[in-house]
PDB file of C-alpha atoms in Angstrom:
ATOM      1  CA  MET A 136      84.340 105.629 105.350  1.00 84.00           C
ATOM      2  CA  LEU A 137      87.588 106.434 104.244  1.00 83.00           C
ATOM      3  CA  PHE A 138      89.329 105.817 108.159  1.00 87.00           C
ATOM      4  CA  LEU A 139      87.177 102.362 108.026  1.00 91.00           C
ATOM      5  CA  LEU A 140      88.417 101.245 105.581  1.00 90.00           C
ATOM      6  CA  PHE A 141      92.333 101.655 106.439  1.00 89.00           C
ATOM      7  CA  LEU A 142      91.622 100.612 109.583  1.00 93.00           C
ATOM      8  CA  TRP A 143      90.415  97.342 108.236  1.00 93.00           C
ATOM      9  CA  MET A 144      93.087  97.119 105.919  1.00 92.00           C
ATOM     10  CA  TYR A 145      95.999  97.811 108.409  1.00 93.00           C
ATOM     11  CA  VAL A 146      94.336  95.547 111.056  1.00 94.00           C
ATOM     12  CA  VAL A 147      94.114  92.880 108.064  1.00 93.00           C
ATOM     13  CA  ILE A 148      97.745  93.349 107.340  1.00 93.00           C
ATOM     14  CA  VAL A 149      99.258  93.199 110.536  1.00 94.00           C
ATOM     15  CA  ALA A 150      97.269  90.104 111.746  1.00 92.00           C
ATOM     16  CA  GLY A 151      97.956  88.160 107.700  1.00 90.00           C
ATOM     17  CA  ASN A 152     102.067  89.050 108.131  1.00 92.00           C
ATOM     18  CA  LEU A 153     102.507  88.013 111.622  1.00 92.00           C
ATOM     19  CA  LEU A 154      99.876  84.897 111.265  1.00 89.00           C
ATOM     20  CA  ILE A 155     102.696  83.826 108.510  1.00 90.00           C
ATOM     21  CA  VAL A 156     105.820  84.523 110.869  1.00 90.00           C
ATOM     22  CA  LEU A 157     103.730  82.153 114.122  1.00 89.00           C
ATOM     23  CA  ALA A 158     103.430  79.770 111.510  1.00 86.00           C
ATOM     24  CA  VAL A 159     107.494  79.423 110.610  1.00 88.00           C
ATOM     25  CA  GLY A 160     108.148  79.858 113.400  1.00 85.00           C
ATOM     26  CA  THR A 161     106.252  77.307 115.127  1.00 84.00           C
ATOM     27  CA  ASP A 162     106.559  74.592 112.421  1.00 81.00           C
ATOM     28  CA  ARG A 163     109.948  72.380 112.741  1.00 82.00           C
ATOM     29  CA  CYS A 164     108.935  71.758 108.315  1.00 81.00           C
ATOM     30  CA  LEU A 165     108.931  75.466 107.889  1.00 84.00           C
ATOM     31  CA  HIS A 166     112.333  75.789 108.886  1.00 87.00           C
ATOM     32  CA  THR A 167     113.915  76.427 105.653  1.00 89.00           C
ATOM     33  CA  PRO A 168     116.122  79.645 104.064  1.00 91.00           C
ATOM     34  CA  MET A 169     112.650  80.135 102.196  1.00 89.00           C
ATOM     35  CA  TYR A 170     110.104  80.409 105.273  1.00 90.00           C
ATOM     36  CA  PHE A 171     112.803  82.433 106.588  1.00 93.00           C
ATOM     37  CA  PHE A 172     113.644  84.714 104.178  1.00 93.00           C
ATOM     38  CA  LEU A 173     109.160  84.810 103.795  1.00 91.00           C
ATOM     39  CA  ALA A 174     108.693  85.499 107.343  1.00 92.00           C
ATOM     40  CA  THR A 175     111.120  88.123 107.681  1.00 94.00           C
ATOM     41  CA  LEU A 176     109.243  89.942 104.210  1.00 93.00           C
ATOM     42  CA  SER A 177     106.005  89.445 106.468  1.00 93.00           C
ATOM     43  CA  CYS A 178     107.996  91.113 108.928  1.00 94.00           C
ATOM     44  CA  ASP A 179     108.560  93.576 107.196  1.00 94.00           C
ATOM     45  CA  ASP A 180     105.304  94.338 105.360  1.00 93.00           C
ATOM     46  CA  ILE A 181     104.234  94.667 108.830  1.00 94.00           C
ATOM     47  CA  LEU A 182     106.879  97.467 109.918  1.00 95.00           C
ATOM     48  CA  PHE A 183     106.406  99.242 106.176  1.00 93.00           C
ATOM     49  CA  THR A 184     102.839  99.899 106.757  1.00 93.00           C
ATOM     50  CA  SER A 185     102.971 100.927 110.191  1.00 93.00           C
ATOM     51  CA  THR A 186     105.510 103.852 108.865  1.00 92.00           C
ATOM     52  CA  THR A 187     102.172 105.557 107.037  1.00 89.00           C
ATOM     53  CA  VAL A 188      99.208 103.673 107.480  1.00 90.00           C
ATOM     54  CA  PRO A 189      98.237 105.193 111.129  1.00 90.00           C
ATOM     55  CA  LYS A 190      99.220 108.406 110.740  1.00 88.00           C
ATOM     56  CA  ALA A 191      96.702 108.653 107.878  1.00 86.00           C
ATOM     57  CA  LEU A 192      94.469 107.318 109.987  1.00 88.00           C
ATOM     58  CA  VAL A 193      95.000 109.898 112.740  1.00 87.00           C
ATOM     59  CA  ASN A 194      94.424 112.530 110.452  1.00 84.00           C
ATOM     60  CA  ILE A 195      91.458 111.206 108.713  1.00 84.00           C
ATOM     61  CA  GLN A 196      89.871 111.123 112.041  1.00 85.00           C
ATOM     62  CA  THR A 197      91.267 114.260 113.740  1.00 82.00           C
ATOM     63  CA  GLN A 198      90.752 116.059 110.023  1.00 78.00           C
ATOM     64  CA  SER A 199      94.228 117.562 111.165  1.00 75.00           C
ATOM     65  CA  ARG A 200      96.711 117.043 108.114  1.00 75.00           C
ATOM     66  CA  SER A 201      99.714 118.818 109.376  1.00 78.00           C
ATOM     67  CA  ILE A 202     102.863 117.557 110.045  1.00 81.00           C
ATOM     68  CA  SER A 203     106.573 118.499 111.675  1.00 81.00           C
ATOM     69  CA  CYS A 204     109.029 118.746 109.569  1.00 82.00           C
ATOM     70  CA  ALA A 205     111.021 116.527 112.033  1.00 86.00           C
ATOM     71  CA  GLU A 206     108.414 113.620 111.776  1.00 88.00           C
ATOM     72  CA  CYS A 207     108.417 113.850 108.331  1.00 87.00           C
ATOM     73  CA  LEU A 208     112.216 113.132 108.123  1.00 90.00           C
ATOM     74  CA  VAL A 209     111.508 110.259 110.316  1.00 92.00           C
ATOM     75  CA  GLN A 210     108.421 108.814 108.877  1.00 91.00           C
ATOM     76  CA  LEU A 211     110.998 109.322 105.299  1.00 92.00           C
ATOM     77  CA  TYR A 212     114.251 107.415 106.470  1.00 94.00           C
ATOM     78  CA  PHE A 213     111.979 104.417 107.347  1.00 95.00           C
ATOM     79  CA  PHE A 214     109.230 104.005 104.864  1.00 93.00           C
ATOM     80  CA  LEU A 215     112.155 103.529 102.585  1.00 93.00           C
ATOM     81  CA  THR A 216     114.733 102.079 104.681  1.00 95.00           C
ATOM     82  CA  PHE A 217     111.352  99.236 105.403  1.00 94.00           C
ATOM     83  CA  GLY A 218     110.671  99.813 101.631  1.00 92.00           C
ATOM     84  CA  ASP A 219     113.600  99.753 100.149  1.00 93.00           C
ATOM     85  CA  MET A 220     114.016  96.037 102.357  1.00 95.00           C
ATOM     86  CA  ASP A 221     111.092  94.687 100.631  1.00 93.00           C
ATOM     87  CA  ILE A 222     112.759  94.738  97.153  1.00 93.00           C
ATOM     88  CA  PHE A 223     116.118  93.567  98.394  1.00 95.00           C
ATOM     89  CA  LEU A 224     114.262  90.538 100.361  1.00 94.00           C
ATOM     90  CA  LEU A 225     112.186  89.633  97.026  1.00 92.00           C
ATOM     91  CA  ALA A 226     115.396  89.873  94.686  1.00 93.00           C
ATOM     92  CA  THR A 227     116.823  87.664  97.540  1.00 94.00           C
ATOM     93  CA  MET A 228     113.727  85.024  97.732  1.00 92.00           C
ATOM     94  CA  ALA A 229     114.264  84.583  93.998  1.00 92.00           C
ATOM     95  CA  TYR A 230     118.297  83.879  94.333  1.00 93.00           C
ATOM     96  CA  ASP A 231     117.415  81.246  97.364  1.00 92.00           C
ATOM     97  CA  ARG A 232     114.879  79.163  94.644  1.00 90.00           C
ATOM     98  CA  TYR A 233     117.438  79.538  91.635  1.00 91.00           C
ATOM     99  CA  VAL A 234     119.866  77.871  94.535  1.00 92.00           C
ATOM    100  CA  ALA A 235     117.088  75.647  94.944  1.00 88.00           C
ATOM    101  CA  ILE A 236     116.121  74.556  91.581  1.00 86.00           C
ATOM    102  CA  CYS A 237     119.235  74.813  89.654  1.00 87.00           C
ATOM    103  CA  TYR A 238     121.751  73.390  92.941  1.00 88.00           C
ATOM    104  CA  PRO A 239     119.989  71.629  94.484  1.00 86.00           C
ATOM    105  CA  LEU A 240     123.019  69.605  95.343  1.00 88.00           C
ATOM    106  CA  HIS A 241     124.404  72.090  96.856  1.00 89.00           C
ATOM    107  CA  TYR A 242     121.470  74.040  98.542  1.00 90.00           C
ATOM    108  CA  THR A 243     122.553  73.120 102.075  1.00 89.00           C
ATOM    109  CA  VAL A 244     125.476  74.476 101.879  1.00 90.00           C
ATOM    110  CA  VAL A 245     125.331  77.587  99.851  1.00 90.00           C
ATOM    111  CA  MET A 246     121.454  78.569 101.551  1.00 91.00           C
ATOM    112  CA  SER A 247     123.473  77.631 105.143  1.00 91.00           C
ATOM    113  CA  HIS A 248     121.359  79.044 108.401  1.00 91.00           C
ATOM    114  CA  ARG A 249     124.192  81.818 108.648  1.00 93.00           C
ATOM    115  CA  HIS A 250     124.098  82.904 104.918  1.00 93.00           C
ATOM    116  CA  CYS A 251     120.227  83.350 105.214  1.00 94.00           C
ATOM    117  CA  VAL A 252     121.549  85.783 108.535  1.00 95.00           C
ATOM    118  CA  LEU A 253     124.012  87.595 106.512  1.00 96.00           C
ATOM    119  CA  LEU A 254     121.979  88.183 103.365  1.00 94.00           C
ATOM    120  CA  VAL A 255     119.524  89.663 105.417  1.00 95.00           C
ATOM    121  CA  THR A 256     121.550  91.200 107.674  1.00 95.00           C
ATOM    122  CA  ALA A 257     123.724  93.325 104.237  1.00 95.00           C
ATOM    123  CA  CYS A 258     119.846  93.797 103.079  1.00 94.00           C
ATOM    124  CA  TRP A 259     119.238  95.921 106.146  1.00 94.00           C
ATOM    125  CA  THR A 260     122.779  97.396 105.647  1.00 95.00           C
ATOM    126  CA  LEU A 261     122.510  99.126 102.335  1.00 94.00           C
ATOM    127  CA  THR A 262     119.141 100.023 102.435  1.00 95.00           C
ATOM    128  CA  SER A 263     119.635 101.925 105.618  1.00 95.00           C
ATOM    129  CA  LEU A 264     122.839 103.454 103.806  1.00 95.00           C
ATOM    130  CA  VAL A 265     120.247 104.508 100.631  1.00 94.00           C
ATOM    131  CA  ALA A 266     117.422 105.539 103.237  1.00 94.00           C
ATOM    132  CA  MET A 267     120.044 108.257 104.804  1.00 95.00           C
ATOM    133  CA  THR A 268     121.568 109.447 102.472  1.00 94.00           C
ATOM    134  CA  HIS A 269     118.311 110.309 100.642  1.00 92.00           C
ATOM    135  CA  THR A 270     117.468 111.564 103.844  1.00 93.00           C
ATOM    136  CA  VAL A 271     120.091 113.370 104.464  1.00 92.00           C
ATOM    137  CA  LEU A 272     119.920 115.368 101.251  1.00 91.00           C
ATOM    138  CA  ILE A 273     116.341 116.309 101.729  1.00 90.00           C
ATOM    139  CA  PHE A 274     117.355 117.797 104.815  1.00 89.00           C
ATOM    140  CA  ARG A 275     119.352 120.786 103.497  1.00 87.00           C
ATOM    141  CA  LEU A 276     115.910 121.763 101.449  1.00 84.00           C
ATOM    142  CA  SER A 277     114.119 124.167 102.480  1.00 82.00           C
ATOM    143  CA  PHE A 278     110.202 124.317 102.574  1.00 78.00           C
ATOM    144  CA  CYS A 279     107.769 127.313 102.284  1.00 72.00           C
ATOM    145  CA  SER A 280     105.204 128.050 104.972  1.00 66.00           C
ATOM    146  CA  LYS A 281     101.782 126.270 104.563  1.00 67.00           C
ATOM    147  CA  LYS A 282     102.365 123.732 101.135  1.00 70.00           C
ATOM    148  CA  ILE A 283     101.036 120.542 101.074  1.00 75.00           C
ATOM    149  CA  ILE A 284     102.642 117.226 100.111  1.00 74.00           C
ATOM    150  CA  PRO A 285     100.930 116.208  97.162  1.00 68.00           C
ATOM    151  CA  ASP A 286     100.227 112.525  98.526  1.00 71.00           C
ATOM    152  CA  PHE A 287      99.430 110.537 102.042  1.00 77.00           C
ATOM    153  CA  PHE A 288     102.620 110.326 103.698  1.00 81.00           C
ATOM    154  CA  CYS A 289     106.143 111.573 103.466  1.00 84.00           C
ATOM    155  CA  ASP A 290     107.666 110.646 100.502  1.00 84.00           C
ATOM    156  CA  LEU A 291     110.843 111.584  98.070  1.00 84.00           C
ATOM    157  CA  GLY A 292     108.682 113.352  95.106  1.00 81.00           C
ATOM    158  CA  PRO A 293     106.340 114.623  96.975  1.00 81.00           C
ATOM    159  CA  LEU A 294     109.166 116.677  99.387  1.00 84.00           C
ATOM    160  CA  MET A 295     110.910 117.836  96.619  1.00 84.00           C
ATOM    161  CA  LYS A 296     107.435 119.261  94.341  1.00 82.00           C
ATOM    162  CA  VAL A 297     107.050 121.736  97.428  1.00 81.00           C
ATOM    163  CA  SER A 298     110.714 122.730  98.557  1.00 82.00           C
ATOM    164  CA  CYS A 299     111.812 125.979  97.698  1.00 84.00           C
ATOM    165  CA  SER A 300     114.991 124.916  96.936  1.00 82.00           C
ATOM    166  CA  ASP A 301     117.109 123.913  94.155  1.00 83.00           C
ATOM    167  CA  THR A 302     116.385 119.967  93.770  1.00 83.00           C
ATOM    168  CA  ARG A 303     118.917 119.257  91.536  1.00 87.00           C
ATOM    169  CA  VAL A 304     120.990 117.291  93.163  1.00 88.00           C
ATOM    170  CA  ASN A 305     118.322 115.468  95.130  1.00 86.00           C
ATOM    171  CA  GLU A 306     116.823 114.238  91.614  1.00 86.00           C
ATOM    172  CA  PHE A 307     120.129 113.023  90.351  1.00 88.00           C
ATOM    173  CA  VAL A 308     120.512 110.963  93.532  1.00 88.00           C
ATOM    174  CA  LEU A 309     116.870 109.876  92.913  1.00 85.00           C
ATOM    175  CA  PHE A 310     117.275 108.913  89.586  1.00 85.00           C
ATOM    176  CA  PHE A 311     120.377 107.273  89.876  1.00 88.00           C
ATOM    177  CA  LEU A 312     120.854 105.615  93.098  1.00 88.00           C
ATOM    178  CA  GLY A 313     117.334 105.131  93.313  1.00 83.00           C
ATOM    179  CA  GLY A 314     116.847 104.061  89.615  1.00 84.00           C
ATOM    180  CA  ALA A 315     120.162 100.918  91.124  1.00 90.00           C
ATOM    181  CA  VAL A 316     117.915  99.585  93.853  1.00 91.00           C
ATOM    182  CA  ILE A 317     115.004  99.637  91.880  1.00 89.00           C
ATOM    183  CA  LEU A 318     116.192  98.373  88.801  1.00 90.00           C
ATOM    184  CA  ILE A 319     119.329  95.702  89.804  1.00 93.00           C
ATOM    185  CA  PRO A 320     117.370  93.836  92.161  1.00 93.00           C
ATOM    186  CA  PHE A 321     114.252  93.889  89.224  1.00 92.00           C
ATOM    187  CA  VAL A 322     116.937  92.024  86.700  1.00 93.00           C
ATOM    188  CA  LEU A 323     118.511  90.415  89.582  1.00 93.00           C
ATOM    189  CA  ILE A 324     114.828  88.307  89.373  1.00 92.00           C
ATOM    190  CA  LEU A 325     114.275  88.196  86.061  1.00 92.00           C
ATOM    191  CA  VAL A 326     117.810  86.824  85.537  1.00 93.00           C
ATOM    192  CA  SER A 327     116.919  83.802  88.015  1.00 91.00           C
ATOM    193  CA  TYR A 328     113.517  83.265  86.571  1.00 89.00           C
ATOM    194  CA  ILE A 329     115.217  82.657  83.076  1.00 90.00           C
ATOM    195  CA  HIS A 330     117.251  79.702  84.608  1.00 89.00           C
ATOM    196  CA  ILE A 331     114.616  78.777  86.748  1.00 87.00           C
ATOM    197  CA  ALA A 332     112.147  78.375  84.043  1.00 85.00           C
ATOM    198  CA  SER A 333     114.920  76.566  81.844  1.00 86.00           C
ATOM    199  CA  ALA A 334     115.481  74.241  84.423  1.00 83.00           C
ATOM    200  CA  ILE A 335     111.942  73.216  85.213  1.00 81.00           C
ATOM    201  CA  LEU A 336     111.207  72.838  81.407  1.00 79.00           C
ATOM    202  CA  ARG A 337     114.173  69.741  81.427  1.00 78.00           C
ATOM    203  CA  ALA A 338     112.541  68.259  83.993  1.00 69.00           C
ATOM    204  CA  PRO A 339     111.564  64.628  83.527  1.00 71.00           C
ATOM    205  CA  SER A 340     109.345  64.562  85.540  1.00 68.00           C
ATOM    206  CA  ALA A 341     105.593  66.456  85.139  1.00 67.00           C
ATOM    207  CA  GLN A 342     105.227  66.023  88.930  1.00 67.00           C
ATOM    208  CA  ARG A 343     108.807  67.672  90.016  1.00 66.00           C
ATOM    209  CA  ARG A 344     107.406  70.652  87.151  1.00 67.00           C
ATOM    210  CA  TYR A 345     104.430  71.107  89.107  1.00 68.00           C
ATOM    211  CA  LYS A 346     106.096  70.996  92.386  1.00 66.00           C
ATOM    212  CA  ALA A 347     108.983  73.978  91.376  1.00 65.00           C
ATOM    213  CA  PHE A 348     106.117  76.124  89.835  1.00 69.00           C
ATOM    214  CA  SER A 349     103.922  75.977  92.728  1.00 67.00           C
ATOM    215  CA  THR A 350     106.669  77.282  94.663  1.00 67.00           C
ATOM    216  CA  CYS A 351     107.960  80.070  92.600  1.00 75.00           C
ATOM    217  CA  GLY A 352     104.409  81.230  91.378  1.00 75.00           C
ATOM    218  CA  SER A 353     103.310  82.641  94.432  1.00 76.00           C
ATOM    219  CA  HIS A 354     106.828  84.953  94.275  1.00 78.00           C
ATOM    220  CA  LEU A 355     106.244  85.408  91.116  1.00 83.00           C
ATOM    221  CA  ALA A 356     103.338  86.907  91.719  1.00 81.00           C
ATOM    222  CA  VAL A 357     104.126  89.439  94.523  1.00 84.00           C
ATOM    223  CA  VAL A 358     107.557  90.467  92.872  1.00 86.00           C
ATOM    224  CA  ALA A 359     104.886  91.326  89.759  1.00 85.00           C
ATOM    225  CA  LEU A 360     102.426  93.614  92.218  1.00 83.00           C
ATOM    226  CA  PHE A 361     104.972  95.125  93.573  1.00 85.00           C
ATOM    227  CA  PHE A 362     107.287  96.093  91.283  1.00 86.00           C
ATOM    228  CA  GLY A 363     104.517  96.893  89.034  1.00 82.00           C
ATOM    229  CA  THR A 364     104.047  99.760  91.205  1.00 80.00           C
ATOM    230  CA  VAL A 365     106.992 101.182  92.451  1.00 82.00           C
ATOM    231  CA  ILE A 366     108.296 101.079  88.658  1.00 79.00           C
ATOM    232  CA  ARG A 367     105.268 102.792  87.632  1.00 75.00           C
ATOM    233  CA  THR A 368     105.487 105.283  90.660  1.00 73.00           C
ATOM    234  CA  TYR A 369     108.869 106.541  90.877  1.00 72.00           C
ATOM    235  CA  LEU A 370     111.058 105.844  87.236  1.00 67.00           C
ATOM    236  CA  HIS A 371     108.033 107.601  84.533  1.00 64.00           C
ATOM    237  CA  PRO A 372     108.215 111.523  83.861  1.00 50.00           C
ATOM    238  CA  SER A 373     105.658 112.400  86.223  1.00 54.00           C
ATOM    239  CA  SER A 374     103.967 116.477  86.217  1.00 53.00           C
ATOM    240  CA  SER A 375     102.123 119.029  88.016  1.00 52.00           C
ATOM    241  CA  SER A 376      98.710 117.943  86.396  1.00 51.00           C
ATOM    242  CA  LEU A 377      96.395 116.779  89.051  1.00 47.00           C
ATOM    243  CA  ASN A 378      96.075 113.721  87.251  1.00 48.00           C
ATOM    244  CA  SER A 379      99.729 112.610  87.680  1.00 58.00           C
ATOM    245  CA  VAL A 380      99.465 113.660  91.449  1.00 58.00           C
ATOM    246  CA  GLU A 381      96.070 111.140  91.602  1.00 63.00           C
ATOM    247  CA  ASP A 382      97.613 108.590  89.388  1.00 64.00           C
ATOM    248  CA  ASP A 383     101.022 108.672  92.316  1.00 67.00           C
ATOM    249  CA  VAL A 384      98.060 109.067  95.204  1.00 72.00           C
ATOM    250  CA  SER A 385      97.165 105.882  93.833  1.00 74.00           C
ATOM    251  CA  GLY A 386     100.372 104.200  92.912  1.00 72.00           C
ATOM    252  CA  ALA A 387     101.803 104.603  95.920  1.00 77.00           C
ATOM    253  CA  VAL A 388      98.359 103.404  97.834  1.00 81.00           C
ATOM    254  CA  MET A 389      99.471 100.415  95.605  1.00 80.00           C
ATOM    255  CA  TYR A 390     102.365  99.616  97.014  1.00 80.00           C
ATOM    256  CA  THR A 391     102.255 100.334 100.965  1.00 85.00           C
ATOM    257  CA  VAL A 392      98.694  98.991 101.506  1.00 87.00           C
ATOM    258  CA  VAL A 393      97.224  96.696  98.610  1.00 85.00           C
ATOM    259  CA  THR A 394     100.756  95.193  98.446  1.00 86.00           C
ATOM    260  CA  PRO A 395     101.568  94.582 101.724  1.00 88.00           C
ATOM    261  CA  LEU A 396      97.721  92.636 102.531  1.00 89.00           C
ATOM    262  CA  LEU A 397      97.802  90.706  99.309  1.00 86.00           C
ATOM    263  CA  ASN A 398     101.707  89.390 100.357  1.00 85.00           C
ATOM    264  CA  PRO A 399      99.749  86.744 103.391  1.00 84.00           C
ATOM    265  CA  PHE A 400      96.500  85.275 100.959  1.00 83.00           C
ATOM    266  CA  ILE A 401      99.234  84.762  98.395  1.00 81.00           C
ATOM    267  CA  TYR A 402     101.464  82.902 100.213  1.00 79.00           C
ATOM    268  CA  SER A 403      99.100  80.395 101.691  1.00 75.00           C
ATOM    269  CA  LEU A 404      96.565  80.261  99.583  1.00 69.00           C
ATOM    270  CA  CYS A 405      99.603  79.044  97.429  1.00 67.00           C
ATOM    271  CA  ASN A 406     101.522  77.134  99.557  1.00 73.00           C
ATOM    272  CA  LYS A 407     100.023  73.821 101.008  1.00 75.00           C
ATOM    273  CA  ASP A 408     102.699  73.296 103.617  1.00 75.00           C
ATOM    274  CA  MET A 409     101.762  76.679 105.208  1.00 78.00           C
ATOM    275  CA  LYS A 410      98.177  76.205 104.444  1.00 76.00           C
ATOM    276  CA  ARG A 411      98.689  72.981 106.704  1.00 79.00           C
ATOM    277  CA  ALA A 412     100.775  74.896 109.009  1.00 77.00           C
ATOM    278  CA  LEU A 413      98.186  77.932 109.915  1.00 77.00           C
ATOM    279  CA  GLY A 414      95.729  75.587 109.881  1.00 76.00           C
ATOM    280  CA  ARG A 415      97.507  74.144 113.152  1.00 76.00           C
ATOM    281  CA  LEU A 416      98.700  77.486 114.401  1.00 74.00           C
ATOM    282  CA  VAL A 417      94.475  78.441 114.255  1.00 72.00           C
ATOM    283  CA  ARG A 418      93.429  75.360 115.389  1.00 73.00           C
ATOM    284  CA  GLY A 419      96.417  75.430 118.569  1.00 67.00           C
ATOM    285  CA  LYS A 420      98.609  73.012 118.160  1.00 60.00           C
ATOM    286  CA  VAL A 421     101.665  74.554 117.853  1.00 55.00           C
ATOM    287  CA  SER A 422     105.255  74.195 119.423  1.00 53.00           C
ATOM    288  CA  PHE A 423     107.929  76.864 120.120  1.00 50.00           C
ATOM    289  CA  SER A 424     111.008  75.908 118.929  1.00 50.00           C
TER     290      SER A 424
END
């Protein structure tokens, strides 16, 4: 039953996010910065989930839960890269909405295609550097044989718990660098939406206020779901008790599987343009450009 559940969720994640990428790529009306970032987020969600769920499915099906050190480090690196990319992309999307609503006359200049590509490239570069830093620090640790990782994939916290080496340097870097990677984008998102809310409330037309809220509502829902579970998992005092381990695994399932699963539904159900583009895509009335 667990295998079928994870397999169903993985298929839905890949199919749903791939539909969003295809809808954005085939509909000229969606060739805007907001949907460019959404398509990038969907690609990242597919890659993010693919670093953990397929291996978990193999483990469940074969009843063999072993993983080599090299495989674990590779999984850790890509998990951190794509996971941090999710965080940076959500912050970038908030900035895009901030410019669109607060400075509409400057939007086409500030969020030009070149600037959007530069923003995404900067996000990829930063996440790769952060992931490499953590992976190298984990590589220097030694691990006792027959240790059980208290999670369904290789993550920083569980790996440090089963290490036989001194992990104080790793914990220090995780606290400050990991905290910065999570909290700085989160604060930027909050500041952006405070300015957005202020601008919306000053709008003279109720129709304009509704349109602004509708374009931001789906993004806010994803931000709340993703950051809520990530902050709960990484920035709370952890213990080795059974309840704490179960809570950590449940939190990991939430942001690695459930959030990418819900993203396509949230963005498509709360957005008329996306629903129209997906309808045309499903009916086969598309043209690649």
